[in-house]
One Martini backbone bead per residue (centre of mass of N, CA, C, O) as a GRO file, in nm:
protein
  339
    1UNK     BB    1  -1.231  -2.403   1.246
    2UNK     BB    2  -1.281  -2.320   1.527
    3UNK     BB    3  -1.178  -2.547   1.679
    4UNK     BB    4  -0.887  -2.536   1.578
    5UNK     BB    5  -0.786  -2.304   1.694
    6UNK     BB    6  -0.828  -2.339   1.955
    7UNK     BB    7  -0.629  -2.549   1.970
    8UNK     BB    8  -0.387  -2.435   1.895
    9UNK     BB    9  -0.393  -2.202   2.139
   10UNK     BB   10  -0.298  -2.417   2.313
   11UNK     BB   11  -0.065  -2.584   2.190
   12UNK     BB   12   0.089  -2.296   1.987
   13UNK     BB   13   0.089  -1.975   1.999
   14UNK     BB   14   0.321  -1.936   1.858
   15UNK     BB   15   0.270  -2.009   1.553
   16UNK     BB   16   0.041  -1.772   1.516
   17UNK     BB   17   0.231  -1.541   1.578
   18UNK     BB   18   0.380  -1.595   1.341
   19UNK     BB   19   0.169  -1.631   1.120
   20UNK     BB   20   0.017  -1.308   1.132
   21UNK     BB   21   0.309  -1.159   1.067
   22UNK     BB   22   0.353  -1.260   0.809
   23UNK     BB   23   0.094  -1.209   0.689
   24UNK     BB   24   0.122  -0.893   0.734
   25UNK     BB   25   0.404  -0.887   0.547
   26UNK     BB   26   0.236  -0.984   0.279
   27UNK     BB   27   0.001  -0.774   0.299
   28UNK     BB   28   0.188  -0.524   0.282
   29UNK     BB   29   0.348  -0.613  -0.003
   30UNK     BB   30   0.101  -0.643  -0.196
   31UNK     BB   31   0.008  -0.342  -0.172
   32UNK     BB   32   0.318  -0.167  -0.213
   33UNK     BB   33   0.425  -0.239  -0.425
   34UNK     BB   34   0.747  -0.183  -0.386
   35UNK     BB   35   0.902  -0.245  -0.081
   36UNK     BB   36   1.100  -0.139   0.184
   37UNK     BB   37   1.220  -0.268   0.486
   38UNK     BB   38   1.160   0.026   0.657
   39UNK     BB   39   0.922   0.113   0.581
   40UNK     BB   40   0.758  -0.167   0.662
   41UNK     BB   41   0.833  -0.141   0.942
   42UNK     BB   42   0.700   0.171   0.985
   43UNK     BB   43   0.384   0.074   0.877
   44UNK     BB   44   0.383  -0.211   1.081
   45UNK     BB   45   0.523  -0.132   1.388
   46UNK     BB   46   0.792  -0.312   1.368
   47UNK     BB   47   1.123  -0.445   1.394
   48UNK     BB   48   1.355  -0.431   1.180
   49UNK     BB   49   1.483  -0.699   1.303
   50UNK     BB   50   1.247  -0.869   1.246
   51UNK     BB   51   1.181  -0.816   0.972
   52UNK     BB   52   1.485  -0.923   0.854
   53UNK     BB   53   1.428  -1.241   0.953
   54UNK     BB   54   1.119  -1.271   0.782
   55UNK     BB   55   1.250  -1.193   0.490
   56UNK     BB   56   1.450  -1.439   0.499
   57UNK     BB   57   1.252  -1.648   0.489
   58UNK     BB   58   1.023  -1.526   0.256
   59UNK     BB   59   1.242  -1.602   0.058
   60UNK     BB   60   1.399  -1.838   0.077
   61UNK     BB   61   1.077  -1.992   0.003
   62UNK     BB   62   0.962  -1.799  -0.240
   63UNK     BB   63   0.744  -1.523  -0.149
   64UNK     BB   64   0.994  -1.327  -0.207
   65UNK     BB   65   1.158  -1.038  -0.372
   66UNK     BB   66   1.458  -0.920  -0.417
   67UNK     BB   67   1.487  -0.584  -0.507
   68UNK     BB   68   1.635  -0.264  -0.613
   69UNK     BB   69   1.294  -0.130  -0.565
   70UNK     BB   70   1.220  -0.380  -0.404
   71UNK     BB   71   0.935  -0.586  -0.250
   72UNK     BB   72   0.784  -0.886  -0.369
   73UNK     BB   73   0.580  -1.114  -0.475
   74UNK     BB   74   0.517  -1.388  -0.560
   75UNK     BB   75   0.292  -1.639  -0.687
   76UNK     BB   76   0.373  -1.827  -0.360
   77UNK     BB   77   0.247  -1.555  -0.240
   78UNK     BB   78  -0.005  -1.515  -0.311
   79UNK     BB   79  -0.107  -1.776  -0.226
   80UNK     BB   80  -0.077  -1.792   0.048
   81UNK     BB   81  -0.280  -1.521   0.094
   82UNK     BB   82  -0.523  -1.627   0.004
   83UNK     BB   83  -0.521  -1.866   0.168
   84UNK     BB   84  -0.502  -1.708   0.482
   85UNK     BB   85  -0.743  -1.481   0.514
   86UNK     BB   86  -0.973  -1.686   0.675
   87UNK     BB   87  -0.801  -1.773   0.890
   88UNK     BB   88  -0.706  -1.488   1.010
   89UNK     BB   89  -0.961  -1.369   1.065
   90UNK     BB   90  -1.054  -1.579   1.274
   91UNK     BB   91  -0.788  -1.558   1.474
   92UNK     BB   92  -0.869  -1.230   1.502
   93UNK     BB   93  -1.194  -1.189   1.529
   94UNK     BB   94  -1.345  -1.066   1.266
   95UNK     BB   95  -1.601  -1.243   1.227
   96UNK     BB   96  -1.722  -1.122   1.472
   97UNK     BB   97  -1.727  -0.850   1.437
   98UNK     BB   98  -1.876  -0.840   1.180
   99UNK     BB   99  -2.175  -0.959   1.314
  100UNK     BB  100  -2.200  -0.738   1.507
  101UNK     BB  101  -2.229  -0.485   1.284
  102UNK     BB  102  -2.437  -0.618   1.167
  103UNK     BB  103  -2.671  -0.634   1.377
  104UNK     BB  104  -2.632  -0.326   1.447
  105UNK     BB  105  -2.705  -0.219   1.124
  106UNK     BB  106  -2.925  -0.431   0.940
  107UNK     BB  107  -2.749  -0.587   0.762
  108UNK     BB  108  -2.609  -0.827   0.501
  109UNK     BB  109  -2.303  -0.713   0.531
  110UNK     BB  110  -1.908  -0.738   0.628
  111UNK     BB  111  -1.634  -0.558   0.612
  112UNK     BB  112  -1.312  -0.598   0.821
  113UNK     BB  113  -1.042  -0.440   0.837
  114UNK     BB  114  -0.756  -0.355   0.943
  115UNK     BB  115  -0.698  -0.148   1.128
  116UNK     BB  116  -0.683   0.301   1.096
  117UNK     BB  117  -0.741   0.529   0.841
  118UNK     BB  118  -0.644   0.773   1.069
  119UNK     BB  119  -0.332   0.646   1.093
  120UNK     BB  120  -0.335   0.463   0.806
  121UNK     BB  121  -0.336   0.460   0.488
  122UNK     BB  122  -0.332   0.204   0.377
  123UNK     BB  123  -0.620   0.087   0.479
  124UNK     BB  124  -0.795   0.197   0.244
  125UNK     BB  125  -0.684   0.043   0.034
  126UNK     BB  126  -0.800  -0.249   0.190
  127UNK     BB  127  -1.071  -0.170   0.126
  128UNK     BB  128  -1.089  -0.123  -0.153
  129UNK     BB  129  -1.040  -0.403  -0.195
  130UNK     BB  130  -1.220  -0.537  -0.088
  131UNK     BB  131  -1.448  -0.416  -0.271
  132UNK     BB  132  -1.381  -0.550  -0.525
  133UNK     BB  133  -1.414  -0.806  -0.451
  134UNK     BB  134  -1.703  -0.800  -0.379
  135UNK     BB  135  -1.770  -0.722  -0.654
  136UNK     BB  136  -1.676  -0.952  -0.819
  137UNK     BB  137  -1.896  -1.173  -0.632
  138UNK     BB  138  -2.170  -0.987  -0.797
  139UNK     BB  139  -2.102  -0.939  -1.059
  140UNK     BB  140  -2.218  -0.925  -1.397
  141UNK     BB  141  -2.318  -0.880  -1.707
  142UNK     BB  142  -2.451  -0.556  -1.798
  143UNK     BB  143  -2.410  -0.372  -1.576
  144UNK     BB  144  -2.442  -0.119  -1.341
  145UNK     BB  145  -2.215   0.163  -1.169
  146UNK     BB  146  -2.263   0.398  -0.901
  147UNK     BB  147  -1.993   0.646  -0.844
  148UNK     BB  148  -1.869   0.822  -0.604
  149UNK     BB  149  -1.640   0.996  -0.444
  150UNK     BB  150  -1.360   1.043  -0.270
  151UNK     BB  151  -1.143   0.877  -0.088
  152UNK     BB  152  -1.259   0.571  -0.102
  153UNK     BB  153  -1.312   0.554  -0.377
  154UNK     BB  154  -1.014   0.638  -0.493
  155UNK     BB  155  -0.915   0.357  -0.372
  156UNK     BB  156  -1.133   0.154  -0.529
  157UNK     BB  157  -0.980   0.234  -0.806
  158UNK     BB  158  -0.697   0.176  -0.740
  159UNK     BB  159  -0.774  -0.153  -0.676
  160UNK     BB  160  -0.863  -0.182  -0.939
  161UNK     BB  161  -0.955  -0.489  -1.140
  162UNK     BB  162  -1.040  -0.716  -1.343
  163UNK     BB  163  -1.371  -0.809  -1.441
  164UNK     BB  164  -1.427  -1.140  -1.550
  165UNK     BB  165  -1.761  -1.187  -1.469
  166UNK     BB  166  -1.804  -0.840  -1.588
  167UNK     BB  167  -1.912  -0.772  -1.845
  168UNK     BB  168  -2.001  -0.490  -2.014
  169UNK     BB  169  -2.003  -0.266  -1.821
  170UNK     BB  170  -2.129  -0.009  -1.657
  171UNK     BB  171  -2.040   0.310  -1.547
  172UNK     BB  172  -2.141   0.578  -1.313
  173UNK     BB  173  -2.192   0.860  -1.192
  174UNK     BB  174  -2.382   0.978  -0.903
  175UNK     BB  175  -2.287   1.272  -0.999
  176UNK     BB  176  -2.145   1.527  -0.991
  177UNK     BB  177  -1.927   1.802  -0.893
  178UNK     BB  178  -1.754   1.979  -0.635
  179UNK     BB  179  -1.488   2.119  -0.683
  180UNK     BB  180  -1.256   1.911  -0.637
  181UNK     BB  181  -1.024   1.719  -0.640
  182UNK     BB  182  -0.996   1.547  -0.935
  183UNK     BB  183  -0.964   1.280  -0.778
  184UNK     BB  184  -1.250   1.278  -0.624
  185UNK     BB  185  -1.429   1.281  -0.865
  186UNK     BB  186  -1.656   1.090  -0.984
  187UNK     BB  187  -1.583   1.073  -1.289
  188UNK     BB  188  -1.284   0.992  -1.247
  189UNK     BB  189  -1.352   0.752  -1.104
  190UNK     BB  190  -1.552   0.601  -1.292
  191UNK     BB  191  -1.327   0.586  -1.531
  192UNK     BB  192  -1.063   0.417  -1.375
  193UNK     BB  193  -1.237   0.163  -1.309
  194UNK     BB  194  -1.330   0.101  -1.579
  195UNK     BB  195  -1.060   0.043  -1.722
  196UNK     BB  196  -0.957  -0.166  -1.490
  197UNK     BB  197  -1.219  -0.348  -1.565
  198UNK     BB  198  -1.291  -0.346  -1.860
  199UNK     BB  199  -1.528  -0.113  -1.916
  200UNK     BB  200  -1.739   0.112  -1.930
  201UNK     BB  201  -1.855   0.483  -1.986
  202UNK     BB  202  -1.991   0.773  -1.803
  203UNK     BB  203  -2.058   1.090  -1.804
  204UNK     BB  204  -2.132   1.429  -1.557
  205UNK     BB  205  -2.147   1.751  -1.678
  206UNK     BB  206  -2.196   1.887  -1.356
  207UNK     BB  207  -2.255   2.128  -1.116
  208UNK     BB  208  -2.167   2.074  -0.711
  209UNK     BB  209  -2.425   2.276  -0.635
  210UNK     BB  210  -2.741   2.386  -0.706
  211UNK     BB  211  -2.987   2.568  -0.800
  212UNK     BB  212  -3.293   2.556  -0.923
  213UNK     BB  213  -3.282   2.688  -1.202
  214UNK     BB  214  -3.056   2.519  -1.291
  215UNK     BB  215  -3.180   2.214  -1.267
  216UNK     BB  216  -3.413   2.252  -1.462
  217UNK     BB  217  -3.219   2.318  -1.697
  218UNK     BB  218  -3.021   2.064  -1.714
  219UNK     BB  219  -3.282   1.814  -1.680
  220UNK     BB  220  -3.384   1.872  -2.014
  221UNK     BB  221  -3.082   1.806  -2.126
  222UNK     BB  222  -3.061   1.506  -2.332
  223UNK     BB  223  -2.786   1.423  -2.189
  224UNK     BB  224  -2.859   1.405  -1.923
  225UNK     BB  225  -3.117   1.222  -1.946
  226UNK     BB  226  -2.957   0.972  -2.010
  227UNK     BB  227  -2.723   0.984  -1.767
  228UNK     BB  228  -2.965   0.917  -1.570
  229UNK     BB  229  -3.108   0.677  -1.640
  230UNK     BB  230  -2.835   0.492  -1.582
  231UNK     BB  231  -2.801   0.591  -1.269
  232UNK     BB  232  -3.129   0.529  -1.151
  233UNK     BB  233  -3.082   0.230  -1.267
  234UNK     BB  234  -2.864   0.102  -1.105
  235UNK     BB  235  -2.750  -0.193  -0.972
  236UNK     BB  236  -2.488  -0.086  -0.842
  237UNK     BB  237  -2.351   0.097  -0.599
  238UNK     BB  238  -2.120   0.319  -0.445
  239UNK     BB  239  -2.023   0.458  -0.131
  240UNK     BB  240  -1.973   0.699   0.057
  241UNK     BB  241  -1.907   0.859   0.422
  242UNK     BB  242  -1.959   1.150   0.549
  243UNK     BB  243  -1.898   1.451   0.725
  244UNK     BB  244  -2.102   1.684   0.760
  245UNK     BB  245  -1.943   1.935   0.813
  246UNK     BB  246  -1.698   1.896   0.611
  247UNK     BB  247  -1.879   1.850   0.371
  248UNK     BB  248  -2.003   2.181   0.382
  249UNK     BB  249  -1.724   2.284   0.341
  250UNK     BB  250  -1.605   2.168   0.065
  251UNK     BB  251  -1.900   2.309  -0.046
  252UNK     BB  252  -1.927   2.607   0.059
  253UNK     BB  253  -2.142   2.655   0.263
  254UNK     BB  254  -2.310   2.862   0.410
  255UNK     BB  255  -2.411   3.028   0.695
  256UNK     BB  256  -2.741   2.918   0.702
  257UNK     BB  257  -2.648   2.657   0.675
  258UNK     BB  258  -2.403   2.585   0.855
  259UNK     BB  259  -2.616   2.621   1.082
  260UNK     BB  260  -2.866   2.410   0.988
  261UNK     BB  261  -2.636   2.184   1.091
  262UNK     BB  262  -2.594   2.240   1.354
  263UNK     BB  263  -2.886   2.212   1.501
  264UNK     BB  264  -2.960   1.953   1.364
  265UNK     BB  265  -2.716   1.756   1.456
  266UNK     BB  266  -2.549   1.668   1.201
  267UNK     BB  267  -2.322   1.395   1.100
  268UNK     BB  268  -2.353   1.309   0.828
  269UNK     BB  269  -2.314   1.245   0.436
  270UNK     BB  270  -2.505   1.126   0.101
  271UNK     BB  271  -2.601   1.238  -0.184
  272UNK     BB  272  -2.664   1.547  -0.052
  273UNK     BB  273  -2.708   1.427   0.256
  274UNK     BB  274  -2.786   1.541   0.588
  275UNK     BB  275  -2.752   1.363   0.911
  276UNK     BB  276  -2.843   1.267   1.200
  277UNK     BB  277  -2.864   1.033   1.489
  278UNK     BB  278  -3.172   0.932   1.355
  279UNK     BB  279  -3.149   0.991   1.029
  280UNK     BB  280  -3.248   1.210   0.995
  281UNK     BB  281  -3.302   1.478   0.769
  282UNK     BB  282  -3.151   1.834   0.773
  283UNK     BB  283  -3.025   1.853   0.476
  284UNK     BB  284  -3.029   1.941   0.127
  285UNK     BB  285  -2.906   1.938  -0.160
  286UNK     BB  286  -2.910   2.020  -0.533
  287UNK     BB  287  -2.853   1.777  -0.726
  288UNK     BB  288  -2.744   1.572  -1.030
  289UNK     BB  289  -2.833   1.267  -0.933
  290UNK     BB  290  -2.866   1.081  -0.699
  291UNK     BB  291  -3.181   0.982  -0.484
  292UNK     BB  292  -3.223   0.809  -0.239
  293UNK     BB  293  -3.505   0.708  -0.374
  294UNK     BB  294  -3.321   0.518  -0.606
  295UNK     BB  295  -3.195   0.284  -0.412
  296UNK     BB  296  -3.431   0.086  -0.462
  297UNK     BB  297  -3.364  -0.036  -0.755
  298UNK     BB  298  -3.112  -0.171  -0.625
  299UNK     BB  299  -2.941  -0.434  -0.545
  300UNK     BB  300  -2.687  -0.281  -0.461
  301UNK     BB  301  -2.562  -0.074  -0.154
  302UNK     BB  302  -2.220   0.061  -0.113
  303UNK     BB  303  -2.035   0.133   0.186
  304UNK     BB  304  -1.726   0.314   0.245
  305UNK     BB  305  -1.604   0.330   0.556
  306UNK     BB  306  -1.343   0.467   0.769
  307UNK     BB  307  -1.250   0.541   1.116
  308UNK     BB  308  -1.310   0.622   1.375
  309UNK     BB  309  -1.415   0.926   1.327
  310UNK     BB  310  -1.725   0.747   1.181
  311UNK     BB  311  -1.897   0.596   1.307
  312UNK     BB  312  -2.137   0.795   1.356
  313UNK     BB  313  -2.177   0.835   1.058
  314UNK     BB  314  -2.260   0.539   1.030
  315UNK     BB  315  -2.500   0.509   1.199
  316UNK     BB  316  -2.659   0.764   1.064
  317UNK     BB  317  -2.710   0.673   0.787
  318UNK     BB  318  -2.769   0.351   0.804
  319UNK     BB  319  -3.123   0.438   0.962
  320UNK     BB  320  -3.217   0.447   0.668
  321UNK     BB  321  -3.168   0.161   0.492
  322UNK     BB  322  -2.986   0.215   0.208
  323UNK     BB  323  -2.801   0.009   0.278
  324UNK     BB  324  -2.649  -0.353   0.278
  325UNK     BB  325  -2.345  -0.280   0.306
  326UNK     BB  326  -1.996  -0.279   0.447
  327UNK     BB  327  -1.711  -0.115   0.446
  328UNK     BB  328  -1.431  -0.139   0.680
  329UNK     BB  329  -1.245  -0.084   0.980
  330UNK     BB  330  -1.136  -0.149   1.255
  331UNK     BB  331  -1.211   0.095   1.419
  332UNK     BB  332  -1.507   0.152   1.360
  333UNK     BB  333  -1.609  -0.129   1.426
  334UNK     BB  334  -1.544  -0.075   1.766
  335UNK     BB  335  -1.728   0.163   1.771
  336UNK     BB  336  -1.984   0.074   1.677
  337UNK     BB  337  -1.990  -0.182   1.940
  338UNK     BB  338  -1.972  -0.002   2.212
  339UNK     BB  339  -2.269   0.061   2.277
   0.00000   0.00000   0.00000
């Protein structure tokens, strides 16, 4: 394929920047269907006089409808998008991005969508997607999935749909609950997923971070104990990486940590763990759910995050090297293999 392109790149230069436009115009109406024609022109960038041109054609020839609600993609349009998506990662220069984030980070995996979702949101939804799709190609039936919260999360639940070769799955809560906004807490994404995925699911009611002596309270009580069993066990885990400062802020963290995590120079955060930039652990929560060390059970652990300014967070959580996918967006993965 890669001759290809090169090919074309030389003999028709104009046909793919055709290409690559369309693309973008019904990729972008795939995720927000339906969606009005000056919306789509100001969340892609592009001249709404372009827009209402290209809107024209792929209506023209059966690829999208125009409804009183807005724009959605027709079945032969969403299959002319499945069929190009592999095609345009190529002519887009994708498919090197990602081996080169693999390369800098010695994983396994590697997923990178366009866009930087610190300037547009709709990019998160795009990695969601993509989360999706990875785990649709890994799960088969009877697995458990161990899922923690946050925004990154909370879009991979928003993307999720039926997993039809992956009956009767168990969703499961990677921790408790941070006493944040319910829609980004571990329990809520857990469910939606499990929903929209028509698998089964597990809650886990402790709140997150707890003292010493209720944790060893709480892990005593066989309710507790069955739903560790189920998340210490889980075949794949999918998880956030946050910003180490943002996250001990959102935990409400003392003045005596928030200290602590300064001095330690810690920069990212994962399942209740801040690491500096050479992955060193810094602080510790002391949370009830997945302990960074329960990782190695796991067949697939996989990482969500994304936009220019978490680069230097995924690269200090990497160095622990317990997670082996990293689905990212364009933003992230340029500043990752910039030094």
């Amino acid at each position: 394929m890669r001759a290809l392109i090169d090919l074309q790149k030389k003999l028709f230069p104009d046909l793919l920047d055709v290409m690559q436009r369309r693309y973008k115009i019904l990729h972008y109406i795939h995720l927000m269907e339906p969606i009005g024609r000056r919306s789509l022109a100001d969340n892609i960038e592009m001249a709404e006089r372009l827009v209402r041109s290209e809107i024209d054609f792929l209506n023209s020839h059966g690829f999208l409808d125009i409804t009183s609600k807005g724009m959605l993609l027709t079945p032969e349009g969403t299959n002319v998008l499945a069929q190009l998506r592999e095609f345009i990662k190529e002519v887009s220069g994708f498919s090197v991005l990602e081996q080169s984030v693999k390369d800098k980070l010695h994983v396994d995996h590697v997923v990178v969508v366009p866009g930087n979702s610190d300037e547009l949101d709709w990019v998160k939804q795009e990695m969601g997607k993509a989360a999706v799709d990875f785990l649709r190609s890994i799960l088969h039936a009877n697995q458990t999935i161990a899922v923690t919260g946050g925004t990154s999360m909370a879009a991979v639940a928003e993307m999720m749909t039926p997993l039809e070769r992956a009956e009767n799955c168990m969703f499961v809560p990677a921790r408790g609950g941070l006493g944040e906004r319910v829609e980004n807490q571990a329990n809520t994404i857990c469910a939606e997923m499990a929903k929209k995925a028509n698998g089964e699911y597990r809650l886990l009611y402790v709140p997150d971070p707890l003292s010493e002596e209720s944790y060893q309270s709480i892990i005593g009580e066989p309710s507790v104990k069955e739903i560790l069993h189920l998340i210490k066990q889980a075949d794949v885990v999918i998880h956030g990486i946050g910003d180490a400062w943002t996250m001990a802020q959102r935990r409400k963290a003392s003045g005596k940590i928030l200290q602590r995590i300064s001095d330690g120079n810690a920069v990212s955060e994962a399942f209740g763990y801040y690491f500096n930039q050479t992955g060193d652990v810094i602080h510790k929560v002391r949370t009830v759910g997945l302990q960074l060390e329960d990782l190695d059970n796991s067949q697939c652990v996989v990482a969500v995050a994304g936009g220019k300014s978490k680069a230097q967070a995924i690269i200090s959580y990497f160095k622990q090297g317990k997670s082996n996918v990293l689905v990212t967006d364009e933003g992230a993965a340029k500043e990752l293999i910039r030094d």
